[in-house]
PDB file of C-alpha atoms in Angstrom:
ATOM      1  CA  UNK A   7    -105.584 -20.025-121.609  1.00 73.00           C
ATOM      2  CA  UNK A   8    -108.473 -18.559-124.523  1.00 77.00           C
ATOM      3  CA  UNK A   9    -110.484 -17.739-121.527  1.00 79.00           C
ATOM      4  CA  UNK A  10    -107.678 -15.443-119.852  1.00 77.00           C
ATOM      5  CA  UNK A  11    -106.597 -13.700-122.907  1.00 76.00           C
ATOM      6  CA  UNK A  12    -110.226 -13.105-123.467  1.00 78.00           C
ATOM      7  CA  UNK A  13    -110.515 -11.403-120.126  1.00 75.00           C
ATOM      8  CA  UNK A  14    -107.634  -9.513-120.420  1.00 72.00           C
ATOM      9  CA  UNK A  15    -108.500  -8.012-123.878  1.00 74.00           C
ATOM     10  CA  UNK A  16    -112.281  -7.200-122.387  1.00 74.00           C
ATOM     11  CA  UNK A  17    -110.526  -5.987-119.644  1.00 72.00           C
ATOM     12  CA  UNK A  18    -108.317  -3.873-121.736  1.00 70.00           C
ATOM     13  CA  UNK A  19    -111.178  -2.259-123.596  1.00 70.00           C
ATOM     14  CA  UNK A  20    -112.827  -1.673-120.886  1.00 70.00           C
ATOM     15  CA  UNK A  21    -109.703   0.337-119.182  1.00 65.00           C
ATOM     16  CA  UNK A  22    -109.314   1.868-122.382  1.00 64.00           C
ATOM     17  CA  UNK A  23    -112.887   3.187-123.105  1.00 63.00           C
ATOM     18  CA  UNK A  24    -113.340   4.750-119.507  1.00 64.00           C
ATOM     19  CA  UNK A  25    -110.349   7.152-119.830  1.00 59.00           C
ATOM     20  CA  UNK A  26    -110.756  10.257-121.571  1.00 58.00           C
ATOM     21  CA  UNK A  27    -108.060  11.349-123.680  1.00 64.00           C
ATOM     22  CA  UNK A  28    -106.959   8.063-124.546  1.00 71.00           C
ATOM     23  CA  UNK A  29    -107.173   8.411-128.782  1.00 74.00           C
ATOM     24  CA  UNK A  30    -104.408  10.927-128.460  1.00 75.00           C
ATOM     25  CA  UNK A  31    -102.205   8.574-126.823  1.00 80.00           C
ATOM     26  CA  UNK A  32    -102.955   5.904-128.975  1.00 82.00           C
ATOM     27  CA  UNK A  33    -102.087   7.844-131.757  1.00 82.00           C
ATOM     28  CA  UNK A  34     -99.026   9.251-130.179  1.00 82.00           C
ATOM     29  CA  UNK A  35     -97.988   5.710-129.615  1.00 87.00           C
ATOM     30  CA  UNK A  36     -99.174   4.529-133.137  1.00 87.00           C
ATOM     31  CA  UNK A  37     -97.107   7.469-134.842  1.00 84.00           C
ATOM     32  CA  UNK A  38     -94.037   5.985-132.473  1.00 86.00           C
ATOM     33  CA  UNK A  39     -94.173   2.821-133.673  1.00 88.00           C
ATOM     34  CA  UNK A  40     -94.688   3.641-137.799  1.00 86.00           C
ATOM     35  CA  UNK A  41     -91.820   6.275-137.667  1.00 81.00           C
ATOM     36  CA  UNK A  42     -89.322   4.290-137.447  1.00 82.00           C
ATOM     37  CA  UNK A  43     -91.103   1.565-139.818  1.00 84.00           C
ATOM     38  CA  UNK A  44     -91.122   4.064-142.264  1.00 80.00           C
ATOM     39  CA  UNK A  45     -87.064   5.460-141.691  1.00 75.00           C
ATOM     40  CA  UNK A  46     -86.261   2.070-142.091  1.00 76.00           C
ATOM     41  CA  UNK A  47     -88.099   1.026-145.503  1.00 79.00           C
ATOM     42  CA  UNK A  48     -87.457   4.812-146.924  1.00 70.00           C
ATOM     43  CA  UNK A  49     -85.140   5.231-150.066  1.00 65.00           C
ATOM     44  CA  UNK A  50     -81.916   4.552-149.655  1.00 61.00           C
ATOM     45  CA  UNK A  51     -80.043   7.179-151.377  1.00 58.00           C
ATOM     46  CA  UNK A  52     -78.417  10.098-149.142  1.00 56.00           C
ATOM     47  CA  UNK A  53     -79.618  12.910-151.438  1.00 54.00           C
ATOM     48  CA  UNK A  54     -83.249  11.793-151.304  1.00 50.00           C
ATOM     49  CA  UNK A  55     -83.809  10.795-147.603  1.00 52.00           C
ATOM     50  CA  UNK A  56     -85.867  12.048-145.535  1.00 53.00           C
ATOM     51  CA  UNK A  57     -84.827  14.475-142.941  1.00 50.00           C
ATOM     52  CA  UNK A  58     -85.644  12.922-139.776  1.00 51.00           C
ATOM     53  CA  UNK A  59     -83.349  10.138-140.693  1.00 55.00           C
ATOM     54  CA  UNK A  60     -80.258  12.053-140.909  1.00 54.00           C
ATOM     55  CA  UNK A  61     -79.859  13.450-137.368  1.00 60.00           C
ATOM     56  CA  UNK A  62     -79.924  10.078-135.252  1.00 63.00           C
ATOM     57  CA  UNK A  63     -77.590   8.098-137.314  1.00 57.00           C
ATOM     58  CA  UNK A  64     -74.620  10.442-135.017  1.00 67.00           C
ATOM     59  CA  UNK A  65     -75.971   9.212-131.684  1.00 72.00           C
ATOM     60  CA  UNK A  66     -77.425   5.966-132.685  1.00 74.00           C
ATOM     61  CA  UNK A  67     -77.247   3.100-135.379  1.00 76.00           C
ATOM     62  CA  UNK A  68     -80.428   3.374-137.346  1.00 74.00           C
ATOM     63  CA  UNK A  69     -81.591  -0.118-136.031  1.00 81.00           C
ATOM     64  CA  UNK A  70     -81.187   0.737-132.291  1.00 85.00           C
ATOM     65  CA  UNK A  71     -83.169   3.800-132.311  1.00 83.00           C
ATOM     66  CA  UNK A  72     -85.503   2.755-134.500  1.00 84.00           C
ATOM     67  CA  UNK A  73     -86.389  -0.605-132.137  1.00 90.00           C
ATOM     68  CA  UNK A  74     -86.429   2.310-128.862  1.00 90.00           C
ATOM     69  CA  UNK A  75     -89.202   3.735-130.730  1.00 89.00           C
ATOM     70  CA  UNK A  76     -91.114   0.779-131.617  1.00 92.00           C
ATOM     71  CA  UNK A  77     -90.627  -0.577-128.077  1.00 94.00           C
ATOM     72  CA  UNK A  78     -91.715   2.439-126.555  1.00 93.00           C
ATOM     73  CA  UNK A  79     -94.712   3.057-128.785  1.00 92.00           C
ATOM     74  CA  UNK A  80     -96.236  -0.734-128.130  1.00 93.00           C
ATOM     75  CA  UNK A  81     -95.348   0.270-124.515  1.00 93.00           C
ATOM     76  CA  UNK A  82     -97.480   3.509-124.354  1.00 90.00           C
ATOM     77  CA  UNK A  83    -100.413   1.534-126.340  1.00 89.00           C
ATOM     78  CA  UNK A  84    -100.452  -1.610-123.481  1.00 88.00           C
ATOM     79  CA  UNK A  85     -99.780   1.023-121.176  1.00 86.00           C
ATOM     80  CA  UNK A  86    -103.369   2.736-121.925  1.00 82.00           C
ATOM     81  CA  UNK A  87    -105.123  -0.463-120.648  1.00 80.00           C
ATOM     82  CA  UNK A  88    -103.445  -0.553-117.489  1.00 80.00           C
ATOM     83  CA  UNK A  89    -104.711   1.082-114.352  1.00 77.00           C
ATOM     84  CA  UNK A  90    -101.215   2.473-113.197  1.00 83.00           C
ATOM     85  CA  UNK A  91    -100.588   5.636-113.796  1.00 83.00           C
ATOM     86  CA  UNK A  92     -96.767   5.616-113.115  1.00 88.00           C
ATOM     87  CA  UNK A  93     -96.483   3.143-115.795  1.00 89.00           C
ATOM     88  CA  UNK A  94     -98.668   5.282-118.276  1.00 86.00           C
ATOM     89  CA  UNK A  95     -96.771   8.846-117.258  1.00 87.00           C
ATOM     90  CA  UNK A  96     -93.257   7.061-117.756  1.00 91.00           C
ATOM     91  CA  UNK A  97     -94.206   5.669-121.212  1.00 90.00           C
ATOM     92  CA  UNK A  98     -95.921   9.089-122.501  1.00 89.00           C
ATOM     93  CA  UNK A  99     -92.728  10.858-120.859  1.00 91.00           C
ATOM     94  CA  UNK A 100     -90.228   8.552-123.058  1.00 92.00           C
ATOM     95  CA  UNK A 101     -92.600   8.781-126.006  1.00 90.00           C
ATOM     96  CA  UNK A 102     -92.550  12.843-125.596  1.00 90.00           C
ATOM     97  CA  UNK A 103     -88.579  12.838-125.323  1.00 90.00           C
ATOM     98  CA  UNK A 104     -88.490  10.836-128.334  1.00 87.00           C
ATOM     99  CA  UNK A 105     -90.882  12.916-130.441  1.00 85.00           C
ATOM    100  CA  UNK A 106     -88.802  16.159-128.872  1.00 86.00           C
ATOM    101  CA  UNK A 107     -85.541  14.331-130.238  1.00 84.00           C
ATOM    102  CA  UNK A 108     -86.882  13.364-133.627  1.00 79.00           C
ATOM    103  CA  UNK A 109     -87.820  16.952-134.016  1.00 80.00           C
ATOM    104  CA  UNK A 110     -84.939  18.617-133.470  1.00 81.00           C
ATOM    105  CA  UNK A 111     -83.406  16.007-135.376  1.00 77.00           C
ATOM    106  CA  UNK A 112     -85.383  17.080-138.259  1.00 73.00           C
ATOM    107  CA  UNK A 113     -84.710  21.131-137.494  1.00 76.00           C
ATOM    108  CA  UNK A 114     -80.717  20.583-137.040  1.00 75.00           C
ATOM    109  CA  UNK A 115     -79.960  18.169-139.089  1.00 70.00           C
ATOM    110  CA  UNK A 116     -82.675  17.884-141.507  1.00 68.00           C
ATOM    111  CA  UNK A 117     -83.814  20.734-144.404  1.00 65.00           C
ATOM    112  CA  UNK A 118     -84.722  23.632-141.824  1.00 66.00           C
ATOM    113  CA  UNK A 119     -87.751  24.408-141.425  1.00 70.00           C
ATOM    114  CA  UNK A 120     -90.232  21.247-142.725  1.00 68.00           C
ATOM    115  CA  UNK A 121     -93.358  20.259-142.174  1.00 72.00           C
ATOM    116  CA  UNK A 122     -92.617  17.582-140.038  1.00 71.00           C
ATOM    117  CA  UNK A 123     -91.724  20.105-136.979  1.00 78.00           C
ATOM    118  CA  UNK A 124     -95.292  20.791-136.600  1.00 80.00           C
ATOM    119  CA  UNK A 125     -96.088  16.871-136.495  1.00 80.00           C
ATOM    120  CA  UNK A 126     -93.735  16.651-133.965  1.00 80.00           C
ATOM    121  CA  UNK A 127     -94.356  19.834-132.197  1.00 85.00           C
ATOM    122  CA  UNK A 128     -98.039  18.480-131.262  1.00 85.00           C
ATOM    123  CA  UNK A 129     -96.733  14.725-130.653  1.00 84.00           C
ATOM    124  CA  UNK A 130     -94.547  15.809-127.860  1.00 87.00           C
ATOM    125  CA  UNK A 131     -97.608  18.359-126.979  1.00 87.00           C
ATOM    126  CA  UNK A 132     -99.715  15.538-126.616  1.00 85.00           C
ATOM    127  CA  UNK A 133     -97.308  13.462-124.793  1.00 86.00           C
ATOM    128  CA  UNK A 134     -96.454  16.447-122.241  1.00 86.00           C
ATOM    129  CA  UNK A 135    -100.662  16.567-121.893  1.00 84.00           C
ATOM    130  CA  UNK A 136    -101.007  12.802-121.224  1.00 82.00           C
ATOM    131  CA  UNK A 137     -97.830  12.992-118.391  1.00 85.00           C
ATOM    132  CA  UNK A 138     -99.735  15.761-116.775  1.00 84.00           C
ATOM    133  CA  UNK A 139    -102.956  14.163-116.508  1.00 79.00           C
ATOM    134  CA  UNK A 140    -100.533  11.308-114.675  1.00 79.00           C
ATOM    135  CA  UNK A 141     -98.993  13.325-112.206  1.00 81.00           C
ATOM    136  CA  UNK A 142    -102.082  15.066-111.405  1.00 79.00           C
ATOM    137  CA  UNK A 143    -104.076  11.967-111.390  1.00 74.00           C
ATOM    138  CA  UNK A 144    -107.044  11.523-114.977  1.00 61.00           C
ATOM    139  CA  UNK A 145    -109.508  13.434-114.832  1.00 55.00           C
TER     140      UNK A 145
END
């Protein structure tokens, strides 16, 4: 059991470091996991809430979108260690879609133009670049 886990970790590390631009997707997956955690443990007063939390509640309950983002972020990080371009591209596409959703929520339901829009736009760009690389093949 320990040997198989060790072999998996060594293979994951080899696959991860043999791919270029993996760090952008790693950061994208990390942000996708950190975002709902911060929203969950953020301020509970409506007047002090940060903008991204306001729009999601109109479509999904808080625990649903937080869980969805955590799972997709974890899957995106796991996908970096696999050789499946389909899995990696699908995770990047869903992560980009969630990032786009978060960015639009900041703009529409938040305080208008907010610094989070720049972060969200970059996040979408990273994931769409990853999707294009998976569609064209890693180069």
